[in-house]
CSV table of C-alpha atoms in Angstrom, one decimal:
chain,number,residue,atom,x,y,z
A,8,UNK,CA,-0.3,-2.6,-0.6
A,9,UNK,CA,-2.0,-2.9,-4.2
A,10,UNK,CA,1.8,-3.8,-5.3
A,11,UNK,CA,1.7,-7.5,-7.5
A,12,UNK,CA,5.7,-7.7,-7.0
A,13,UNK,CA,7.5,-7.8,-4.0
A,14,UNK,CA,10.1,-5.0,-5.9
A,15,UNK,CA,8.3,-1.6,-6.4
A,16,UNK,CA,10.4,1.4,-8.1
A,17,UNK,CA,9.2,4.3,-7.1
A,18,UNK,CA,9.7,7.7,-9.3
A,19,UNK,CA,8.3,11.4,-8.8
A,20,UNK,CA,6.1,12.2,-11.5
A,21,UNK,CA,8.5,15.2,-12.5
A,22,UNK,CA,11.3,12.6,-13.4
A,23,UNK,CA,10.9,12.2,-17.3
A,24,UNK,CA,14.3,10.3,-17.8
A,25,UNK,CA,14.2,6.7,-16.7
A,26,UNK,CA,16.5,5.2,-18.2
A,27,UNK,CA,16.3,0.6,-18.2
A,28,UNK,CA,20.1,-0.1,-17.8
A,29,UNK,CA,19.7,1.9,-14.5
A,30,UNK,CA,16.9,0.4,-13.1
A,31,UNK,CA,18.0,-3.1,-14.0
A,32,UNK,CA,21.3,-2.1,-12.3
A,33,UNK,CA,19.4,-1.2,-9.4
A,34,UNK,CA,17.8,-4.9,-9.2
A,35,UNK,CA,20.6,-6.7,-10.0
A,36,UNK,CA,22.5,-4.8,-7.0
A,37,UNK,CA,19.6,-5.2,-4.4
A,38,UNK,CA,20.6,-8.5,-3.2
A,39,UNK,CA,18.4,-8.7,0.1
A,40,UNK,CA,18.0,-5.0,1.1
A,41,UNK,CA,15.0,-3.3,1.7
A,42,UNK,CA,15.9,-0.5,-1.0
A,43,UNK,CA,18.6,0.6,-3.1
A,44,UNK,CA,18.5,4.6,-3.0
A,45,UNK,CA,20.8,6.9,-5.2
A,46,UNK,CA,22.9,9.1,-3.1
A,47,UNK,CA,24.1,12.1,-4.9
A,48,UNK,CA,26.2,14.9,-3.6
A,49,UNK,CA,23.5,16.4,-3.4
A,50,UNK,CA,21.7,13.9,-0.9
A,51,UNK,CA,19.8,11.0,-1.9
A,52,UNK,CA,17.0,10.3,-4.4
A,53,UNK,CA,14.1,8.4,-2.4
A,54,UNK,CA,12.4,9.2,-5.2
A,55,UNK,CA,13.9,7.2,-8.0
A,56,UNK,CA,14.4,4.2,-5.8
A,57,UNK,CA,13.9,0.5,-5.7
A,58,UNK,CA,11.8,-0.9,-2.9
A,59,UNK,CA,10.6,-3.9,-1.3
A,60,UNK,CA,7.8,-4.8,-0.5
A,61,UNK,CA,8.2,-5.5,3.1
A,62,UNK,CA,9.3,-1.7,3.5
A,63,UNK,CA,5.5,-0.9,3.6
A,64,UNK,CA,4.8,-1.6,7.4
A,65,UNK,CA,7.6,0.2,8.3
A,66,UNK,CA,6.9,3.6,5.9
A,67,UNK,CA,2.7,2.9,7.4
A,68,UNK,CA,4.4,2.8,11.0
A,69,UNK,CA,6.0,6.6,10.6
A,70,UNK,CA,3.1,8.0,8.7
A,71,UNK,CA,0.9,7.0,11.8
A,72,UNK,CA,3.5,8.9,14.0
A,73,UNK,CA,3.5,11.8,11.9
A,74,UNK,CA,6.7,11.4,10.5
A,75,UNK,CA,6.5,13.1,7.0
A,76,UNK,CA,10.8,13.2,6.3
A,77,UNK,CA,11.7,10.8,3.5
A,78,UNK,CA,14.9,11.0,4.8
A,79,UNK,CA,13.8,9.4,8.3
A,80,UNK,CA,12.0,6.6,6.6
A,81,UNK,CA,14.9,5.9,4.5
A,82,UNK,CA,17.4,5.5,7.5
A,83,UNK,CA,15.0,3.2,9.1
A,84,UNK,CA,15.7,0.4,6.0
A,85,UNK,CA,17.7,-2.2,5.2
A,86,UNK,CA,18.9,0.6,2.7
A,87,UNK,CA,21.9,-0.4,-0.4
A,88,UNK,CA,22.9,3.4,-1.3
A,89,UNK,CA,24.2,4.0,-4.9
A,90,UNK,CA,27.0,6.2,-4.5
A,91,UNK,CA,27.8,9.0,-7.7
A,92,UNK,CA,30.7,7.0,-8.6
A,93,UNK,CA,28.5,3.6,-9.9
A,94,UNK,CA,26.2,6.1,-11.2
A,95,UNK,CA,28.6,7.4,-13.6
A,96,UNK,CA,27.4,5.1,-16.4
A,97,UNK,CA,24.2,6.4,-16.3
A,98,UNK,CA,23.0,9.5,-18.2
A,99,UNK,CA,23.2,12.6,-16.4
A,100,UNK,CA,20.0,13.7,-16.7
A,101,UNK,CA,18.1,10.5,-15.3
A,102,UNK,CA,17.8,12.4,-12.1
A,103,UNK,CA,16.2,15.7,-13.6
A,104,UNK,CA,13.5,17.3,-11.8
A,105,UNK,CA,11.0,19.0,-14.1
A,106,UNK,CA,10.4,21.9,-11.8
A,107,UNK,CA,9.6,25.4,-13.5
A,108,UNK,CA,8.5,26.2,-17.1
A,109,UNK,CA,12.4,26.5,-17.9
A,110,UNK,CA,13.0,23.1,-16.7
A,111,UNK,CA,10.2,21.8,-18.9
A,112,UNK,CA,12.1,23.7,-22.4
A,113,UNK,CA,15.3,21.8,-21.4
A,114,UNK,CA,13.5,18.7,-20.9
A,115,UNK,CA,11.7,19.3,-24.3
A,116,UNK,CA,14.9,20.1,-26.1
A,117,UNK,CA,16.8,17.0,-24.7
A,118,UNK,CA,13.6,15.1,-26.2
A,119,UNK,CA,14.0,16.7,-29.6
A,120,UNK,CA,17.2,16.2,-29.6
A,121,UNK,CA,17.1,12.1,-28.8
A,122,UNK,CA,14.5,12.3,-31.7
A,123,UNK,CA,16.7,14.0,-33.8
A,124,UNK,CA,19.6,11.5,-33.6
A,125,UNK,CA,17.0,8.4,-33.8
């Protein structure tokens, strides 16, 4: 509700990658959708998503139920899914989940390494 914009991206906190050529792909692709959601093999990634703003009621409407699955919410919208193919582009690490002290020395390492290089 506090959103300025009617587009909101929305990224878990444990998602150091972003990367702008993906996210302005995602605009440029949203057309009149409520979201555009990258689906992976592995399922989708609510969390690294493009939203409107007009999803709000509807997310409000299945918190008041008690419906906690992102999953539910998602097929409720408007959605435009990224498949892995049109994701290809993209670096392969822009979906990386900083989980477990391991997870944080890779992501460290790729960050050294990118400093390395620059």
């Amino acid at each position: 509700a506090a959103a300025r914009h009617d587009l909101c991206l929305i990224v878990a906190c444990d998602m150091p990658f972003l990367e702008q050529d993906l996210l302005q792909h995602m605009i440029d692709r949203r057309d009149d959708y409520d979201a555009v959601i990258p689906r992976l093999t592995v399922g989708l990634e609510p969390l690294h998503a493009l939203y409107h703003r007009r999803c709000l009621p509807i997310l409000e409407r299945f918190l008041s139920q008690g419906e906690r699955r992102v999953s539910a919410f998602c097929a409720a919208l408007n959605a435009l899914y990224l498949d892995e193919t049109e994701l290809v582009p993209f670096t392969a690490d822009v979906f990386f989940n900083v989980n477990t002290p391991e997870d944080l020395a890779r992501a460290e390492a790729r960050l050294a390494g990118n400093r390395a290089r620059s």
